[in-house]
């Protein structure tokens, strides 16, 4: 009985502290967004060594006292760190985490943070309870007047932000695919990236596997501004109507945007586009509950909440749910390959 009491007291004491994370939970995102917009990480990276408050405020053309308060917060959360400069001064230096805030860094997530913290993406969260109650439109549509795809088509700036955010993820995930399961691309002469955005993922794959001819397939307004790259053809269209023919169809963070019925329809169009004897579909998406010891499992659960807020009927799926949509679309077998990323690689065969 005594142990139970102690446990209850400890839990209550922890709750007294933890509840403040939910009262002010938005602050972390807001301050990190501020750091990206100010270009703090970029300034320190360009300087090449730790910077004093005076040097940093001069470089950023901002008021020192406000910058000091921002840096105090970011140092407390170990996003930046303080290092001595000489005998009397302290400078701000990058950490592995703040290197991911450098706009054009190799592993930058800056654009992803700017997308998710943009007004259009934040507003739907206020209507999440209405989504659970199944009251009318999706939270995104209720907040912005259009679904996320129509909104992006009507707002080129937001569309660009989505493409840049997906490119951030591609620069992290595609190397994990190449390193973790390169055999997936053996024997493929052509690959269509369905919903490929600005072509970042496909460009990296074609560079790694130069025998592959790539087709970057997305909505016409998306591919119209996609960069050109040798070995890749940009094709506009609608994946619900048809998919360009190739040896394999590739999806990365696309199918989770749609409900089961829509996924089955898309996958059937892909099955029509690939050879029935040796074709396949490669899905790079999260698999919930696949490995509960995985340190990234909390991200997959967060993504499922993002799907509730930002899409009409999208969701993250368990292995059983993936099995259902693939079998209903006419795929006879599939396998799942974990990689060092939020997503797994699913290979499905007709």
Tab-separated table of C-alpha atoms in Angstrom:
chain	number	residue	atom	x	y	z
A	1	UNK	CA	0.000	0.000	0.000
A	2	UNK	CA	2.882	2.336	0.847
A	3	UNK	CA	4.513	1.754	-2.541
A	4	UNK	CA	1.262	2.575	-4.328
A	5	UNK	CA	1.001	5.837	-2.378
A	6	UNK	CA	4.570	6.826	-3.221
A	7	UNK	CA	3.953	6.012	-6.879
A	8	UNK	CA	0.801	8.127	-6.863
A	9	UNK	CA	2.637	11.062	-5.257
A	10	UNK	CA	5.453	10.785	-7.794
A	11	UNK	CA	3.003	10.674	-10.698
A	12	UNK	CA	1.168	13.716	-9.375
A	13	UNK	CA	4.431	15.625	-8.909
A	14	UNK	CA	5.440	14.786	-12.461
A	15	UNK	CA	2.014	15.834	-13.743
A	16	UNK	CA	2.424	19.220	-12.039
A	17	UNK	CA	5.513	19.779	-14.197
A	18	UNK	CA	4.420	18.043	-17.398
A	19	UNK	CA	1.132	19.924	-17.728
A	20	UNK	CA	3.068	23.103	-18.544
A	21	UNK	CA	4.370	21.441	-21.704
A	22	UNK	CA	0.764	21.387	-22.915
A	23	UNK	CA	-0.092	24.879	-21.675
A	24	UNK	CA	2.827	26.376	-23.613
A	25	UNK	CA	3.559	23.552	-26.044
A	26	UNK	CA	3.417	25.852	-29.068
A	27	UNK	CA	6.357	27.933	-27.784
A	28	UNK	CA	9.090	25.523	-28.966
A	29	UNK	CA	7.817	25.534	-32.535
A	30	UNK	CA	7.291	29.309	-32.531
A	31	UNK	CA	10.793	30.107	-31.250
A	32	UNK	CA	12.453	27.657	-33.645
A	33	UNK	CA	10.462	29.210	-36.502
A	34	UNK	CA	11.699	32.620	-35.346
A	35	UNK	CA	15.288	31.322	-35.393
A	36	UNK	CA	14.864	30.073	-38.972
A	37	UNK	CA	13.272	33.322	-40.157
A	38	UNK	CA	16.037	35.372	-38.533
A	39	UNK	CA	18.660	33.089	-40.083
A	40	UNK	CA	20.506	32.450	-36.806
A	41	UNK	CA	21.900	29.038	-37.778
A	42	UNK	CA	22.836	30.300	-41.255
A	43	UNK	CA	24.727	33.265	-39.783
A	44	UNK	CA	26.771	31.090	-37.417
A	45	UNK	CA	27.419	28.546	-40.191
A	46	UNK	CA	28.611	31.289	-42.559
A	47	UNK	CA	30.781	32.820	-39.836
A	48	UNK	CA	32.586	29.507	-39.414
A	49	UNK	CA	33.012	29.770	-35.634
A	50	UNK	CA	31.006	30.709	-32.519
A	51	UNK	CA	29.589	34.245	-32.544
A	52	UNK	CA	29.133	36.661	-29.658
A	53	UNK	CA	25.755	38.275	-29.099
A	54	UNK	CA	27.109	41.526	-30.540
A	55	UNK	CA	28.445	39.798	-33.667
A	56	UNK	CA	25.230	37.846	-34.163
A	57	UNK	CA	22.922	40.844	-33.678
A	58	UNK	CA	25.045	42.868	-36.132
A	59	UNK	CA	24.978	40.088	-38.722
A	60	UNK	CA	21.211	39.680	-38.367
A	61	UNK	CA	20.555	43.433	-38.093
A	62	UNK	CA	18.418	42.974	-34.992
A	63	UNK	CA	18.120	44.355	-31.485
A	64	UNK	CA	20.516	42.612	-29.033
A	65	UNK	CA	18.243	42.358	-25.993
A	66	UNK	CA	15.467	40.562	-27.882
A	67	UNK	CA	17.981	38.265	-29.583
A	68	UNK	CA	19.546	37.474	-26.203
A	69	UNK	CA	16.190	36.259	-24.859
A	70	UNK	CA	15.632	34.070	-27.934
A	71	UNK	CA	19.139	32.597	-27.641
A	72	UNK	CA	18.724	31.986	-23.901
A	73	UNK	CA	15.658	29.869	-24.677
A	74	UNK	CA	17.331	28.001	-27.546
A	75	UNK	CA	20.451	27.271	-25.478
A	76	UNK	CA	18.307	25.977	-22.596
A	77	UNK	CA	16.743	23.447	-24.990
A	78	UNK	CA	20.214	22.574	-26.371
A	79	UNK	CA	19.287	23.708	-29.877
A	80	UNK	CA	22.337	25.994	-29.791
A	81	UNK	CA	25.172	25.952	-27.290
A	82	UNK	CA	27.458	28.487	-25.629
A	83	UNK	CA	31.235	28.238	-26.014
A	84	UNK	CA	33.987	30.456	-24.588
A	85	UNK	CA	35.685	32.843	-27.011
A	86	UNK	CA	39.020	33.935	-25.595
A	87	UNK	CA	39.100	34.691	-21.855
A	88	UNK	CA	36.186	37.062	-21.421
A	89	UNK	CA	33.544	36.353	-24.056
A	90	UNK	CA	30.912	33.705	-24.696
A	91	UNK	CA	29.840	32.776	-28.217
A	92	UNK	CA	26.889	30.893	-29.648
A	93	UNK	CA	27.714	27.740	-31.600
A	94	UNK	CA	25.806	25.202	-33.663
A	95	UNK	CA	24.767	21.778	-32.374
A	96	UNK	CA	23.748	18.767	-34.485
A	97	UNK	CA	20.142	19.905	-33.938
A	98	UNK	CA	20.645	23.530	-35.041
A	99	UNK	CA	22.580	22.357	-38.105
A	100	UNK	CA	19.217	21.023	-39.267
A	101	UNK	CA	17.938	24.622	-39.185
A	102	UNK	CA	20.504	25.831	-41.735
A	103	UNK	CA	18.349	26.642	-44.768
A	104	UNK	CA	20.445	24.864	-47.380
A	105	UNK	CA	22.132	22.301	-45.143
A	106	UNK	CA	22.415	18.696	-46.270
A	107	UNK	CA	20.010	17.505	-43.560
A	108	UNK	CA	18.033	20.732	-43.224
A	109	UNK	CA	14.465	20.495	-41.937
A	110	UNK	CA	13.972	24.264	-42.001
A	111	UNK	CA	11.430	24.258	-44.846
A	112	UNK	CA	9.450	21.478	-43.170
A	113	UNK	CA	9.232	23.500	-39.951
A	114	UNK	CA	8.216	26.623	-41.885
A	115	UNK	CA	5.457	24.647	-43.644
A	116	UNK	CA	4.006	23.103	-40.497
A	117	UNK	CA	4.188	26.428	-38.614
A	118	UNK	CA	2.598	28.444	-41.435
A	119	UNK	CA	-0.821	30.033	-40.699
A	120	UNK	CA	-2.588	27.795	-43.231
A	121	UNK	CA	-1.270	24.636	-41.542
A	122	UNK	CA	-1.715	25.802	-37.950
A	123	UNK	CA	-5.312	27.022	-38.261
A	124	UNK	CA	-6.852	23.536	-38.844
A	125	UNK	CA	-5.669	22.300	-35.447
A	126	UNK	CA	-8.360	24.455	-33.825
A	127	UNK	CA	-10.991	22.255	-35.507
A	128	UNK	CA	-9.528	18.831	-34.666
A	129	UNK	CA	-12.341	18.019	-32.243
A	130	UNK	CA	-14.877	18.746	-35.003
A	131	UNK	CA	-13.069	16.172	-37.175
A	132	UNK	CA	-13.401	13.579	-34.411
A	133	UNK	CA	-17.102	14.422	-34.089
A	134	UNK	CA	-17.344	14.117	-37.892
A	135	UNK	CA	-18.885	17.567	-38.243
A	136	UNK	CA	-18.817	18.649	-41.886
A	137	UNK	CA	-15.597	19.609	-43.687
A	138	UNK	CA	-12.059	18.567	-42.829
A	139	UNK	CA	-10.257	20.913	-40.385
A	140	UNK	CA	-8.056	22.254	-43.201
A	141	UNK	CA	-11.031	22.998	-45.422
A	142	UNK	CA	-12.967	24.559	-42.544
A	143	UNK	CA	-10.037	26.872	-41.791
A	144	UNK	CA	-8.904	27.715	-45.324
A	145	UNK	CA	-11.989	27.340	-47.508
A	146	UNK	CA	-10.427	24.636	-49.734
A	147	UNK	CA	-8.870	21.223	-49.268
A	148	UNK	CA	-5.091	21.195	-48.966
A	149	UNK	CA	-4.477	20.384	-52.652
A	150	UNK	CA	-6.894	22.987	-54.045
A	151	UNK	CA	-5.441	25.527	-51.638
A	152	UNK	CA	-1.906	24.774	-52.838
A	153	UNK	CA	-2.961	25.102	-56.492
A	154	UNK	CA	-4.517	28.512	-55.780
A	155	UNK	CA	-1.563	29.688	-53.657
A	156	UNK	CA	1.779	29.146	-55.448
A	157	UNK	CA	3.750	30.266	-52.394
A	158	UNK	CA	2.165	27.561	-50.260
A	159	UNK	CA	2.614	24.996	-53.029
A	160	UNK	CA	6.333	25.868	-53.137
A	161	UNK	CA	6.551	25.494	-49.365
A	162	UNK	CA	5.002	21.993	-49.579
A	163	UNK	CA	7.481	20.979	-52.299
A	164	UNK	CA	10.431	22.342	-50.300
A	165	UNK	CA	9.249	20.546	-47.150
A	166	UNK	CA	8.912	17.236	-49.018
A	167	UNK	CA	12.376	17.820	-50.487
A	168	UNK	CA	13.687	18.169	-46.899
A	169	UNK	CA	12.313	14.759	-46.055
A	170	UNK	CA	13.644	13.289	-49.308
A	171	UNK	CA	17.190	14.420	-48.483
A	172	UNK	CA	16.943	12.472	-45.218
A	173	UNK	CA	14.899	9.448	-46.305
A	174	UNK	CA	16.281	8.638	-49.775
A	175	UNK	CA	19.862	8.094	-48.506
A	176	UNK	CA	18.370	5.726	-45.899
A	177	UNK	CA	16.630	3.818	-48.721
A	178	UNK	CA	19.788	3.696	-50.844
A	179	UNK	CA	21.871	2.494	-47.903
A	180	UNK	CA	19.289	0.198	-46.329
A	181	UNK	CA	17.767	-1.622	-49.300
A	182	UNK	CA	19.437	-0.811	-52.646
A	183	UNK	CA	18.321	-4.200	-54.003
A	184	UNK	CA	14.799	-2.759	-54.366
A	185	UNK	CA	15.977	-1.002	-57.544
A	186	UNK	CA	17.833	-3.941	-59.104
A	187	UNK	CA	16.622	-4.758	-62.613
A	188	UNK	CA	14.473	-1.647	-63.008
A	189	UNK	CA	14.818	0.157	-66.338
A	190	UNK	CA	12.272	2.839	-65.519
A	191	UNK	CA	10.643	4.287	-62.414
A	192	UNK	CA	7.669	6.630	-62.111
A	193	UNK	CA	7.594	8.722	-58.917
A	194	UNK	CA	3.875	9.263	-58.326
A	195	UNK	CA	3.342	12.574	-56.521
A	196	UNK	CA	7.044	13.324	-56.938
A	197	UNK	CA	6.776	17.073	-56.293
A	198	UNK	CA	9.850	18.980	-57.435
A	199	UNK	CA	11.675	15.730	-58.225
A	200	UNK	CA	14.191	15.793	-55.366
A	201	UNK	CA	13.674	12.139	-54.360
A	202	UNK	CA	13.728	10.845	-57.941
A	203	UNK	CA	16.843	12.883	-58.779
A	204	UNK	CA	18.697	11.290	-55.867
A	205	UNK	CA	17.556	7.809	-56.896
A	206	UNK	CA	18.568	8.258	-60.537
A	207	UNK	CA	21.978	9.539	-59.433
A	208	UNK	CA	22.427	6.473	-57.219
A	209	UNK	CA	21.058	4.044	-59.827
A	210	UNK	CA	21.969	5.662	-63.173
A	211	UNK	CA	20.540	2.805	-65.263
A	212	UNK	CA	17.035	3.934	-64.277
A	213	UNK	CA	15.003	6.272	-66.490
A	214	UNK	CA	12.877	8.442	-64.206
A	215	UNK	CA	9.410	9.919	-64.656
A	216	UNK	CA	8.449	12.619	-62.159
A	217	UNK	CA	4.652	12.537	-62.124
A	218	UNK	CA	2.538	15.094	-60.287
A	219	UNK	CA	-0.235	17.622	-60.828
A	220	UNK	CA	0.400	19.941	-63.811
A	221	UNK	CA	0.945	23.084	-61.688
A	222	UNK	CA	3.557	21.191	-59.620
A	223	UNK	CA	5.666	19.749	-62.446
A	224	UNK	CA	5.423	23.042	-64.362
A	225	UNK	CA	7.937	24.536	-61.917
A	226	UNK	CA	9.975	21.362	-61.245
A	227	UNK	CA	13.673	21.597	-62.169
A	228	UNK	CA	14.898	19.616	-65.175
A	229	UNK	CA	17.426	16.824	-64.658
A	230	UNK	CA	19.118	14.462	-67.106
A	231	UNK	CA	17.412	11.095	-67.158
A	232	UNK	CA	14.137	12.421	-65.724
A	233	UNK	CA	10.982	13.444	-67.560
A	234	UNK	CA	8.469	15.690	-65.772
A	235	UNK	CA	4.902	14.619	-66.558
A	236	UNK	CA	1.724	16.325	-65.361
A	237	UNK	CA	-1.523	14.468	-64.722
A	238	UNK	CA	-3.921	13.016	-62.166
A	239	UNK	CA	-3.020	9.731	-60.461
A	240	UNK	CA	-6.726	8.957	-60.007
A	241	UNK	CA	-7.117	8.909	-63.796
A	242	UNK	CA	-3.913	7.238	-65.031
A	243	UNK	CA	-0.233	6.748	-64.200
A	244	UNK	CA	2.621	6.784	-66.772
A	245	UNK	CA	3.883	3.316	-67.666
A	246	UNK	CA	7.148	2.189	-66.029
A	247	UNK	CA	8.784	-0.939	-64.602
A	248	UNK	CA	7.875	0.237	-61.105
A	249	UNK	CA	5.772	2.936	-59.458
A	250	UNK	CA	7.293	4.762	-56.472
A	251	UNK	CA	5.362	6.612	-53.754
A	252	UNK	CA	6.916	8.530	-50.890
A	253	UNK	CA	4.598	10.056	-48.302
A	254	UNK	CA	1.684	10.100	-50.751
A	255	UNK	CA	-0.733	7.278	-49.921
A	256	UNK	CA	-1.096	8.368	-46.295
A	257	UNK	CA	-2.921	11.469	-47.602
A	258	UNK	CA	-5.881	9.343	-48.754
A	259	UNK	CA	-8.451	6.967	-47.286
A	260	UNK	CA	-8.550	3.243	-48.088
A	261	UNK	CA	-10.948	3.551	-51.014
A	262	UNK	CA	-8.867	6.312	-52.618
A	263	UNK	CA	-5.614	4.398	-52.005
A	264	UNK	CA	-7.058	1.295	-53.648
A	265	UNK	CA	-8.081	3.356	-56.680
A	266	UNK	CA	-4.594	4.904	-56.989
A	267	UNK	CA	-2.887	1.529	-56.556
A	268	UNK	CA	-5.119	-0.046	-59.219
A	269	UNK	CA	-4.011	2.675	-61.661
A	270	UNK	CA	-0.412	1.831	-60.805
A	271	UNK	CA	-1.026	-1.875	-61.338
A	272	UNK	CA	-2.267	-1.016	-64.841
A	273	UNK	CA	0.915	1.003	-65.488
A	274	UNK	CA	3.492	-1.645	-64.531
A	275	UNK	CA	4.355	-4.974	-66.225
A	276	UNK	CA	2.250	-7.779	-64.773
A	277	UNK	CA	5.125	-10.265	-64.823
A	278	UNK	CA	7.990	-8.253	-63.284
A	279	UNK	CA	6.506	-4.905	-62.241
A	280	UNK	CA	6.077	-3.673	-58.683
A	281	UNK	CA	4.994	-0.756	-56.555
A	282	UNK	CA	7.430	0.727	-54.035
A	283	UNK	CA	5.691	2.528	-51.172
A	284	UNK	CA	7.780	4.607	-48.764
A	285	UNK	CA	5.455	5.407	-45.891
A	286	UNK	CA	5.077	4.938	-42.148
A	287	UNK	CA	3.990	1.591	-40.704
A	288	UNK	CA	2.426	2.045	-37.276
A	289	UNK	CA	3.211	-0.377	-34.447
A	290	UNK	CA	5.783	-2.225	-36.547
A	291	UNK	CA	8.555	-1.695	-33.994
A	292	UNK	CA	7.455	-0.241	-30.674
A	293	UNK	CA	11.071	0.095	-29.498
A	294	UNK	CA	11.851	2.413	-32.414
A	295	UNK	CA	12.763	5.913	-31.205
A	296	UNK	CA	10.832	7.418	-34.135
A	297	UNK	CA	7.519	5.745	-33.296
A	298	UNK	CA	6.241	8.951	-31.647
A	299	UNK	CA	6.754	10.755	-34.979
A	300	UNK	CA	4.474	8.266	-36.748
A	301	UNK	CA	1.754	8.867	-34.160
A	302	UNK	CA	2.180	12.631	-34.572
A	303	UNK	CA	1.921	12.216	-38.343
A	304	UNK	CA	-1.382	10.422	-37.908
A	305	UNK	CA	-2.674	13.516	-36.067
A	306	UNK	CA	-1.311	15.686	-38.892
A	307	UNK	CA	-3.318	13.595	-41.360
A	308	UNK	CA	-6.463	14.207	-39.294
A	309	UNK	CA	-5.872	17.958	-39.282
A	310	UNK	CA	-4.596	18.520	-42.817
A	311	UNK	CA	-6.276	15.968	-45.078
A	312	UNK	CA	-9.872	15.000	-45.733
A	313	UNK	CA	-9.524	11.309	-44.890
A	314	UNK	CA	-5.804	10.520	-44.756
A	315	UNK	CA	-4.206	8.363	-42.053
A	316	UNK	CA	-1.077	6.477	-41.098
A	317	UNK	CA	-1.522	2.705	-41.351
A	318	UNK	CA	-0.626	-0.432	-39.448
A	319	UNK	CA	0.770	-3.460	-41.269
A	320	UNK	CA	-2.709	-5.005	-41.275
A	321	UNK	CA	-4.181	-1.857	-42.849
A	322	UNK	CA	-1.472	-1.762	-45.533
A	323	UNK	CA	-2.161	-5.421	-46.270
A	324	UNK	CA	-5.848	-4.642	-46.794
A	325	UNK	CA	-5.396	-1.808	-49.316
A	326	UNK	CA	-2.710	-3.685	-51.274
A	327	UNK	CA	-4.742	-6.895	-51.515
A	328	UNK	CA	-7.904	-4.999	-52.482
A	329	UNK	CA	-5.935	-3.265	-55.244
A	330	UNK	CA	-4.961	-6.643	-56.680
A	331	UNK	CA	-1.435	-7.107	-55.354
A	332	UNK	CA	-0.766	-10.738	-54.484
A	333	UNK	CA	2.246	-10.340	-52.208
A	334	UNK	CA	4.295	-7.666	-50.474
A	335	UNK	CA	7.184	-7.275	-48.074
A	336	UNK	CA	8.206	-4.529	-45.646
A	337	UNK	CA	11.791	-3.366	-45.229
A	338	UNK	CA	12.557	-1.109	-42.211
A	339	UNK	CA	15.048	1.688	-42.882
A	340	UNK	CA	16.717	4.297	-40.665
A	341	UNK	CA	13.851	6.763	-41.109
A	342	UNK	CA	10.262	7.472	-40.066
A	343	UNK	CA	9.077	5.489	-43.091
A	344	UNK	CA	9.514	1.870	-44.131
A	345	UNK	CA	9.855	0.552	-47.691
A	346	UNK	CA	6.978	-1.635	-48.887
A	347	UNK	CA	7.402	-3.650	-52.112
A	348	UNK	CA	4.146	-4.924	-53.624
A	349	UNK	CA	3.793	-7.243	-56.616
A	350	UNK	CA	0.802	-7.919	-58.932
